[in-house]
Amino acid sequence: MLRATSLFITLGLSHSAWALVPPDYQEPPSDFSAEIEAGLQINTGNTESSSFNGRTKLVYDTDKFRQEGVFKAYFASDSEKTTSEKYDVQLQSSYKIYSGYIFARGDFTEDRFGSYTRISTVSTGYGFDAISGDSTKLSLEVGPGYRYNLPQVSESVPDPEADREIILRTAAKFEQKIHEYTSFNADLTAETGEANNTVTLDMSYKNTLFQDWAFKIGMNIKYTEVVPEGSKQTDTVTTFNLLYTFK
């Protein structure tokens, strides 16, 4: 009798647990997401080399705020010496309002072999979603900022002075979902100042291989109107990466 009672209680508890957790249950979506990628890099412009790169993107998105951080590292060397070493940090905090969002942003670059070895830009402004569909998204941003550029050392200028100026930053962020497993992204940013102007186009094509793994082709093109003597105005970085996404 005791054994039959225990079996009845066990079956009853199992049935209750099954009712509380159905077989098709899924965890609710998280406010946090991240991307980690690494792969081959090909440089043209001020740096001619090929090597490896890494990128990490962290996003915390809630009803009122969106916090985003992107960290990039580029490194290349040949048989004799290091030929490329660059680090990028992009941080943005956005407060969502009815018509769009107000943001504060910081962009920081350390580039050992670039025309400018240190670039720091802080900006603030207003952004909004011009298109917000299931497959197509377009966000526009505009606002003032401050830019600090430290030119590369050269024989003619062994101790260069940093350029400091107020700028106007405008940006367009485009995302197109081609189909379930493929997407295309393009970010266009322009910084306009009295002494110098820059335009940066960052494009990527991503194809999901399986589950959270994807293959990504990226291209970053940056044009700087005024560069130190002996430097090129356009830098291009092309990457072929394996990307992992988790939430």
PDB file of C-alpha atoms in Angstrom:
ATOM      1  CA  MET A   1       0.000   0.000   0.000  1.00  0.00           C
ATOM      2  CA  LEU A   2       2.835   2.408   0.899  1.00  0.00           C
ATOM      3  CA  ARG A   3       4.611   1.608  -2.388  1.00  0.00           C
ATOM      4  CA  ALA A   4       1.444   2.289  -4.408  1.00  0.00           C
ATOM      5  CA  THR A   5       0.920   5.609  -2.609  1.00  0.00           C
ATOM      6  CA  SER A   6       4.496   6.697  -3.360  1.00  0.00           C
ATOM      7  CA  LEU A   7       4.064   5.793  -7.020  1.00  0.00           C
ATOM      8  CA  PHE A   8       0.829   7.787  -7.194  1.00  0.00           C
ATOM      9  CA  ILE A   9       2.475  10.874  -5.638  1.00  0.00           C
ATOM     10  CA  THR A  10       5.440  10.611  -8.014  1.00  0.00           C
ATOM     11  CA  LEU A  11       3.200  10.404 -11.062  1.00  0.00           C
ATOM     12  CA  GLY A  12       1.159  13.327  -9.792  1.00  0.00           C
ATOM     13  CA  LEU A  13       4.227  15.510  -9.297  1.00  0.00           C
ATOM     14  CA  SER A  14       5.579  14.561 -12.716  1.00  0.00           C
ATOM     15  CA  HIS A  15       2.275  15.486 -14.324  1.00  0.00           C
ATOM     16  CA  SER A  16       2.263  18.855 -12.523  1.00  0.00           C
ATOM     17  CA  ALA A  17       5.827  19.599 -13.605  1.00  0.00           C
ATOM     18  CA  TRP A  18       4.953  18.642 -17.195  1.00  0.00           C
ATOM     19  CA  ALA A  19       1.979  21.011 -17.056  1.00  0.00           C
ATOM     20  CA  LEU A  20       4.132  23.850 -15.708  1.00  0.00           C
ATOM     21  CA  VAL A  21       6.969  23.328 -18.238  1.00  0.00           C
ATOM     22  CA  PRO A  22       5.529  22.318 -21.628  1.00  0.00           C
ATOM     23  CA  PRO A  23       7.793  20.520 -24.107  1.00  0.00           C
ATOM     24  CA  ASP A  24       7.953  23.535 -26.446  1.00  0.00           C
ATOM     25  CA  TYR A  25       8.995  25.950 -23.671  1.00  0.00           C
ATOM     26  CA  GLN A  26      11.714  28.485 -24.579  1.00  0.00           C
ATOM     27  CA  GLU A  27      13.601  30.922 -22.384  1.00  0.00           C
ATOM     28  CA  PRO A  28      12.420  34.542 -22.732  1.00  0.00           C
ATOM     29  CA  PRO A  29      14.661  36.774 -24.871  1.00  0.00           C
ATOM     30  CA  SER A  30      17.517  38.484 -23.030  1.00  0.00           C
ATOM     31  CA  ASP A  31      18.294  42.214 -23.047  1.00  0.00           C
ATOM     32  CA  PHE A  32      21.968  41.343 -23.505  1.00  0.00           C
ATOM     33  CA  SER A  33      23.602  40.108 -26.701  1.00  0.00           C
ATOM     34  CA  ALA A  34      27.180  39.744 -27.908  1.00  0.00           C
ATOM     35  CA  GLU A  35      29.179  38.959 -31.028  1.00  0.00           C
ATOM     36  CA  ILE A  36      32.721  37.618 -31.103  1.00  0.00           C
ATOM     37  CA  GLU A  37      34.603  37.207 -34.377  1.00  0.00           C
ATOM     38  CA  ALA A  38      38.105  36.606 -35.677  1.00  0.00           C
ATOM     39  CA  GLY A  39      39.715  35.869 -39.009  1.00  0.00           C
ATOM     40  CA  LEU A  40      41.870  36.918 -41.924  1.00  0.00           C
ATOM     41  CA  GLN A  41      42.636  40.559 -42.675  1.00  0.00           C
ATOM     42  CA  ILE A  42      43.851  42.273 -45.858  1.00  0.00           C
ATOM     43  CA  ASN A  43      45.042  45.902 -45.682  1.00  0.00           C
ATOM     44  CA  THR A  44      45.627  48.416 -48.470  1.00  0.00           C
ATOM     45  CA  GLY A  45      46.486  52.100 -48.257  1.00  0.00           C
ATOM     46  CA  ASN A  46      48.916  53.232 -45.581  1.00  0.00           C
ATOM     47  CA  THR A  47      49.429  49.587 -44.586  1.00  0.00           C
ATOM     48  CA  GLU A  48      50.128  46.752 -47.063  1.00  0.00           C
ATOM     49  CA  SER A  49      49.856  43.410 -45.297  1.00  0.00           C
ATOM     50  CA  SER A  50      47.629  40.491 -44.430  1.00  0.00           C
ATOM     51  CA  SER A  51      47.117  38.925 -41.048  1.00  0.00           C
ATOM     52  CA  PHE A  52      44.464  38.299 -38.369  1.00  0.00           C
ATOM     53  CA  ASN A  53      41.932  40.504 -36.598  1.00  0.00           C
ATOM     54  CA  GLY A  54      39.399  40.259 -33.792  1.00  0.00           C
ATOM     55  CA  ARG A  55      36.167  42.046 -32.950  1.00  0.00           C
ATOM     56  CA  THR A  56      33.771  41.957 -29.996  1.00  0.00           C
ATOM     57  CA  LYS A  57      30.390  43.692 -29.865  1.00  0.00           C
ATOM     58  CA  LEU A  58      28.342  43.963 -26.662  1.00  0.00           C
ATOM     59  CA  VAL A  59      24.772  45.287 -26.579  1.00  0.00           C
ATOM     60  CA  TYR A  60      22.431  45.839 -23.627  1.00  0.00           C
ATOM     61  CA  ASP A  61      19.025  46.958 -24.938  1.00  0.00           C
ATOM     62  CA  THR A  62      16.048  47.756 -22.697  1.00  0.00           C
ATOM     63  CA  ASP A  63      12.814  49.686 -23.118  1.00  0.00           C
ATOM     64  CA  LYS A  64      14.466  53.009 -22.212  1.00  0.00           C
ATOM     65  CA  PHE A  65      18.201  52.596 -22.810  1.00  0.00           C
ATOM     66  CA  ARG A  66      20.552  50.972 -25.312  1.00  0.00           C
ATOM     67  CA  GLN A  67      24.210  50.518 -24.357  1.00  0.00           C
ATOM     68  CA  GLU A  68      26.601  49.386 -27.092  1.00  0.00           C
ATOM     69  CA  GLY A  69      30.330  48.741 -27.146  1.00  0.00           C
ATOM     70  CA  VAL A  70      32.518  47.568 -30.032  1.00  0.00           C
ATOM     71  CA  PHE A  71      36.150  46.557 -29.573  1.00  0.00           C
ATOM     72  CA  LYS A  72      38.432  45.828 -32.540  1.00  0.00           C
ATOM     73  CA  ALA A  73      42.057  44.729 -32.782  1.00  0.00           C
ATOM     74  CA  TYR A  74      44.196  44.435 -35.929  1.00  0.00           C
ATOM     75  CA  PHE A  75      47.675  42.985 -35.995  1.00  0.00           C
ATOM     76  CA  ALA A  76      49.973  41.978 -38.847  1.00  0.00           C
ATOM     77  CA  SER A  77      53.637  41.206 -39.320  1.00  0.00           C
ATOM     78  CA  ASP A  78      55.971  39.888 -41.959  1.00  0.00           C
ATOM     79  CA  SER A  79      59.136  37.848 -41.576  1.00  0.00           C
ATOM     80  CA  GLU A  80      61.078  40.842 -40.272  1.00  0.00           C
ATOM     81  CA  LYS A  81      58.819  43.164 -38.304  1.00  0.00           C
ATOM     82  CA  THR A  82      55.325  44.204 -37.301  1.00  0.00           C
ATOM     83  CA  THR A  83      53.567  45.923 -40.189  1.00  0.00           C
ATOM     84  CA  SER A  84      50.159  46.728 -38.690  1.00  0.00           C
ATOM     85  CA  GLU A  85      48.882  47.318 -35.188  1.00  0.00           C
ATOM     86  CA  LYS A  86      45.591  49.063 -34.600  1.00  0.00           C
ATOM     87  CA  TYR A  87      42.971  49.129 -31.835  1.00  0.00           C
ATOM     88  CA  ASP A  88      39.473  50.633 -32.051  1.00  0.00           C
ATOM     89  CA  VAL A  89      36.963  51.240 -29.260  1.00  0.00           C
ATOM     90  CA  GLN A  90      33.444  52.517 -29.973  1.00  0.00           C
ATOM     91  CA  LEU A  91      31.039  53.234 -27.106  1.00  0.00           C
ATOM     92  CA  GLN A  92      27.509  54.593 -27.378  1.00  0.00           C
ATOM     93  CA  SER A  93      24.753  55.136 -24.834  1.00  0.00           C
ATOM     94  CA  SER A  94      21.273  55.994 -26.117  1.00  0.00           C
ATOM     95  CA  TYR A  95      18.189  57.167 -24.219  1.00  0.00           C
ATOM     96  CA  LYS A  96      14.995  56.340 -26.066  1.00  0.00           C
ATOM     97  CA  ILE A  97      12.277  58.964 -26.418  1.00  0.00           C
ATOM     98  CA  TYR A  98       8.999  58.961 -28.306  1.00  0.00           C
ATOM     99  CA  SER A  99      10.361  60.286 -31.607  1.00  0.00           C
ATOM    100  CA  GLY A 100      13.791  58.611 -31.521  1.00  0.00           C
ATOM    101  CA  TYR A 101      16.740  58.655 -29.111  1.00  0.00           C
ATOM    102  CA  ILE A 102      19.372  60.955 -27.621  1.00  0.00           C
ATOM    103  CA  PHE A 103      22.890  59.543 -27.611  1.00  0.00           C
ATOM    104  CA  ALA A 104      26.375  60.128 -26.240  1.00  0.00           C
ATOM    105  CA  ARG A 105      29.237  58.477 -28.113  1.00  0.00           C
ATOM    106  CA  GLY A 106      32.990  57.992 -27.956  1.00  0.00           C
ATOM    107  CA  ASP A 107      35.309  56.689 -30.702  1.00  0.00           C
ATOM    108  CA  PHE A 108      38.952  55.973 -29.865  1.00  0.00           C
ATOM    109  CA  THR A 109      41.683  54.666 -32.173  1.00  0.00           C
ATOM    110  CA  GLU A 110      45.323  53.756 -31.578  1.00  0.00           C
ATOM    111  CA  ASP A 111      47.046  53.092 -34.922  1.00  0.00           C
ATOM    112  CA  ARG A 112      50.779  52.539 -34.838  1.00  0.00           C
ATOM    113  CA  PHE A 113      51.199  52.769 -38.626  1.00  0.00           C
ATOM    114  CA  GLY A 114      48.314  55.032 -39.639  1.00  0.00           C
ATOM    115  CA  SER A 115      48.455  58.603 -40.906  1.00  0.00           C
ATOM    116  CA  TYR A 116      47.193  59.573 -37.436  1.00  0.00           C
ATOM    117  CA  THR A 117      48.470  57.442 -34.576  1.00  0.00           C
ATOM    118  CA  ARG A 118      45.829  58.528 -32.073  1.00  0.00           C
ATOM    119  CA  ILE A 119      42.274  59.614 -32.851  1.00  0.00           C
ATOM    120  CA  SER A 120      39.672  60.437 -30.195  1.00  0.00           C
ATOM    121  CA  THR A 121      36.170  61.676 -30.976  1.00  0.00           C
ATOM    122  CA  VAL A 122      33.368  62.353 -28.507  1.00  0.00           C
ATOM    123  CA  SER A 123      29.948  63.407 -29.726  1.00  0.00           C
ATOM    124  CA  THR A 124      26.324  63.711 -28.712  1.00  0.00           C
ATOM    125  CA  GLY A 125      23.118  64.268 -30.623  1.00  0.00           C
ATOM    126  CA  TYR A 126      19.790  62.936 -31.804  1.00  0.00           C
ATOM    127  CA  GLY A 127      18.928  59.820 -33.773  1.00  0.00           C
ATOM    128  CA  PHE A 128      15.785  58.197 -35.102  1.00  0.00           C
ATOM    129  CA  ASP A 129      14.646  55.164 -37.092  1.00  0.00           C
ATOM    130  CA  ALA A 130      13.747  56.291 -40.600  1.00  0.00           C
ATOM    131  CA  ILE A 131      12.823  52.696 -41.523  1.00  0.00           C
ATOM    132  CA  SER A 132      11.980  50.029 -38.959  1.00  0.00           C
ATOM    133  CA  GLY A 133      10.656  46.929 -40.671  1.00  0.00           C
ATOM    134  CA  ASP A 134      11.156  43.225 -40.116  1.00  0.00           C
ATOM    135  CA  SER A 135      13.665  42.984 -42.987  1.00  0.00           C
ATOM    136  CA  THR A 136      14.884  46.564 -43.501  1.00  0.00           C
ATOM    137  CA  LYS A 137      16.133  49.055 -40.905  1.00  0.00           C
ATOM    138  CA  LEU A 138      17.643  52.510 -41.329  1.00  0.00           C
ATOM    139  CA  SER A 139      18.736  54.801 -38.489  1.00  0.00           C
ATOM    140  CA  LEU A 140      19.967  58.383 -38.897  1.00  0.00           C
ATOM    141  CA  GLU A 141      22.061  60.358 -36.386  1.00  0.00           C
ATOM    142  CA  VAL A 142      23.332  63.938 -36.201  1.00  0.00           C
ATOM    143  CA  GLY A 143      25.057  65.995 -33.545  1.00  0.00           C
ATOM    144  CA  PRO A 144      28.113  68.061 -32.542  1.00  0.00           C
ATOM    145  CA  GLY A 145      31.368  66.629 -31.255  1.00  0.00           C
ATOM    146  CA  TYR A 146      35.026  67.187 -30.481  1.00  0.00           C
ATOM    147  CA  ARG A 147      37.930  65.472 -32.281  1.00  0.00           C
ATOM    148  CA  TYR A 148      41.583  64.983 -31.293  1.00  0.00           C
ATOM    149  CA  ASN A 149      44.060  63.788 -33.981  1.00  0.00           C
ATOM    150  CA  LEU A 150      47.753  63.102 -33.370  1.00  0.00           C
ATOM    151  CA  PRO A 151      49.647  62.891 -36.702  1.00  0.00           C
ATOM    152  CA  GLN A 152      52.250  60.260 -37.481  1.00  0.00           C
ATOM    153  CA  VAL A 153      55.892  61.235 -36.897  1.00  0.00           C
ATOM    154  CA  SER A 154      57.815  62.003 -40.096  1.00  0.00           C
ATOM    155  CA  GLU A 155      61.306  63.183 -41.008  1.00  0.00           C
ATOM    156  CA  SER A 156      60.035  66.661 -41.809  1.00  0.00           C
ATOM    157  CA  VAL A 157      57.880  66.837 -38.634  1.00  0.00           C
ATOM    158  CA  PRO A 158      59.594  64.768 -35.899  1.00  0.00           C
ATOM    159  CA  ASP A 159      57.414  66.177 -33.109  1.00  0.00           C
ATOM    160  CA  PRO A 160      53.940  66.839 -34.562  1.00  0.00           C
ATOM    161  CA  GLU A 161      51.266  68.775 -32.724  1.00  0.00           C
ATOM    162  CA  ALA A 162      47.830  67.264 -32.244  1.00  0.00           C
ATOM    163  CA  ASP A 163      44.859  68.686 -34.153  1.00  0.00           C
ATOM    164  CA  ARG A 164      41.889  69.654 -31.993  1.00  0.00           C
ATOM    165  CA  GLU A 165      38.594  70.902 -33.348  1.00  0.00           C
ATOM    166  CA  ILE A 166      34.821  71.003 -33.017  1.00  0.00           C
ATOM    167  CA  ILE A 167      33.049  68.786 -35.560  1.00  0.00           C
ATOM    168  CA  LEU A 168      29.592  67.915 -36.820  1.00  0.00           C
ATOM    169  CA  ARG A 169      28.980  64.163 -36.917  1.00  0.00           C
ATOM    170  CA  THR A 170      26.308  62.600 -39.145  1.00  0.00           C
ATOM    171  CA  ALA A 171      25.686  58.873 -39.502  1.00  0.00           C
ATOM    172  CA  ALA A 172      23.396  56.454 -41.321  1.00  0.00           C
ATOM    173  CA  LYS A 173      23.090  52.825 -40.169  1.00  0.00           C
ATOM    174  CA  PHE A 174      21.463  50.437 -42.637  1.00  0.00           C
ATOM    175  CA  GLU A 175      20.525  46.784 -42.135  1.00  0.00           C
ATOM    176  CA  GLN A 176      18.923  44.501 -44.726  1.00  0.00           C
ATOM    177  CA  LYS A 177      17.877  40.937 -43.945  1.00  0.00           C
ATOM    178  CA  ILE A 178      18.114  39.189 -47.314  1.00  0.00           C
ATOM    179  CA  HIS A 179      16.557  35.985 -46.029  1.00  0.00           C
ATOM    180  CA  GLU A 180      16.503  33.938 -42.836  1.00  0.00           C
ATOM    181  CA  TYR A 181      20.218  33.137 -42.815  1.00  0.00           C
ATOM    182  CA  THR A 182      21.760  36.099 -44.655  1.00  0.00           C
ATOM    183  CA  SER A 183      22.016  39.820 -43.845  1.00  0.00           C
ATOM    184  CA  PHE A 184      23.821  42.935 -45.095  1.00  0.00           C
ATOM    185  CA  ASN A 185      24.882  45.930 -42.987  1.00  0.00           C
ATOM    186  CA  ALA A 186      26.299  49.308 -43.995  1.00  0.00           C
ATOM    187  CA  ASP A 187      27.220  52.196 -41.673  1.00  0.00           C
ATOM    188  CA  LEU A 188      28.180  55.542 -43.201  1.00  0.00           C
ATOM    189  CA  THR A 189      29.699  58.204 -40.919  1.00  0.00           C
ATOM    190  CA  ALA A 190      30.877  61.710 -41.797  1.00  0.00           C
ATOM    191  CA  GLU A 191      32.777  64.043 -39.479  1.00  0.00           C
ATOM    192  CA  THR A 192      32.980  67.639 -40.711  1.00  0.00           C
ATOM    193  CA  GLY A 193      35.354  70.134 -39.131  1.00  0.00           C
ATOM    194  CA  GLU A 194      36.972  73.432 -40.010  1.00  0.00           C
ATOM    195  CA  ALA A 195      40.440  71.896 -40.517  1.00  0.00           C
ATOM    196  CA  ASN A 196      39.657  68.359 -41.653  1.00  0.00           C
ATOM    197  CA  ASN A 197      36.847  66.111 -42.890  1.00  0.00           C
ATOM    198  CA  THR A 198      36.500  62.329 -42.764  1.00  0.00           C
ATOM    199  CA  VAL A 199      34.060  59.819 -44.256  1.00  0.00           C
ATOM    200  CA  THR A 200      33.924  56.200 -43.083  1.00  0.00           C
ATOM    201  CA  LEU A 201      31.966  53.371 -44.730  1.00  0.00           C
ATOM    202  CA  ASP A 202      31.732  50.112 -42.774  1.00  0.00           C
ATOM    203  CA  MET A 203      30.034  47.251 -44.680  1.00  0.00           C
ATOM    204  CA  SER A 204      29.504  43.588 -43.833  1.00  0.00           C
ATOM    205  CA  TYR A 205      27.801  40.531 -45.302  1.00  0.00           C
ATOM    206  CA  LYS A 206      26.882  37.746 -42.863  1.00  0.00           C
ATOM    207  CA  ASN A 207      25.739  34.227 -43.671  1.00  0.00           C
ATOM    208  CA  THR A 208      24.691  31.851 -40.881  1.00  0.00           C
ATOM    209  CA  LEU A 209      26.401  28.478 -41.108  1.00  0.00           C
ATOM    210  CA  PHE A 210      24.666  26.654 -38.262  1.00  0.00           C
ATOM    211  CA  GLN A 211      22.936  27.743 -35.057  1.00  0.00           C
ATOM    212  CA  ASP A 212      24.926  30.693 -33.609  1.00  0.00           C
ATOM    213  CA  TRP A 213      27.907  30.463 -35.999  1.00  0.00           C
ATOM    214  CA  ALA A 214      28.213  32.603 -39.130  1.00  0.00           C
ATOM    215  CA  PHE A 215      30.687  33.525 -41.834  1.00  0.00           C
ATOM    216  CA  LYS A 216      31.193  37.287 -42.226  1.00  0.00           C
ATOM    217  CA  ILE A 217      32.871  39.372 -44.912  1.00  0.00           C
ATOM    218  CA  GLY A 218      33.590  42.952 -43.884  1.00  0.00           C
ATOM    219  CA  MET A 219      35.070  46.046 -45.488  1.00  0.00           C
ATOM    220  CA  ASN A 220      35.978  49.310 -43.779  1.00  0.00           C
ATOM    221  CA  ILE A 221      36.874  52.292 -45.982  1.00  0.00           C
ATOM    222  CA  LYS A 222      37.973  55.562 -44.399  1.00  0.00           C
ATOM    223  CA  TYR A 223      38.738  58.756 -46.324  1.00  0.00           C
ATOM    224  CA  THR A 224      40.591  61.606 -44.585  1.00  0.00           C
ATOM    225  CA  GLU A 225      40.777  64.858 -46.522  1.00  0.00           C
ATOM    226  CA  VAL A 226      43.942  66.239 -44.859  1.00  0.00           C
ATOM    227  CA  VAL A 227      46.722  63.786 -43.976  1.00  0.00           C
ATOM    228  CA  PRO A 228      50.404  64.206 -43.017  1.00  0.00           C
ATOM    229  CA  GLU A 229      53.005  64.324 -45.768  1.00  0.00           C
ATOM    230  CA  GLY A 230      53.722  60.877 -47.208  1.00  0.00           C
ATOM    231  CA  SER A 231      50.378  59.396 -46.093  1.00  0.00           C
ATOM    232  CA  LYS A 232      47.464  58.275 -48.228  1.00  0.00           C
ATOM    233  CA  GLN A 233      43.993  59.726 -47.857  1.00  0.00           C
ATOM    234  CA  THR A 234      42.141  56.408 -48.083  1.00  0.00           C
ATOM    235  CA  ASP A 235      42.596  53.372 -45.841  1.00  0.00           C
ATOM    236  CA  THR A 236      40.812  50.091 -46.596  1.00  0.00           C
ATOM    237  CA  VAL A 237      40.514  47.036 -44.369  1.00  0.00           C
ATOM    238  CA  THR A 238      38.900  43.836 -45.700  1.00  0.00           C
ATOM    239  CA  THR A 239      38.160  40.971 -43.307  1.00  0.00           C
ATOM    240  CA  PHE A 240      36.979  37.361 -43.609  1.00  0.00           C
ATOM    241  CA  ASN A 241      35.809  36.215 -40.203  1.00  0.00           C
ATOM    242  CA  LEU A 242      34.095  33.425 -38.344  1.00  0.00           C
ATOM    243  CA  LEU A 243      31.488  34.963 -36.024  1.00  0.00           C
ATOM    244  CA  TYR A 244      29.751  33.604 -32.945  1.00  0.00           C
ATOM    245  CA  THR A 245      26.627  35.231 -31.488  1.00  0.00           C
ATOM    246  CA  PHE A 246      25.160  34.553 -28.057  1.00  0.00           C
ATOM    247  CA  LYS A 247      22.386  36.058 -25.978  1.00  0.00           C
TER     248      LYS A 247
END
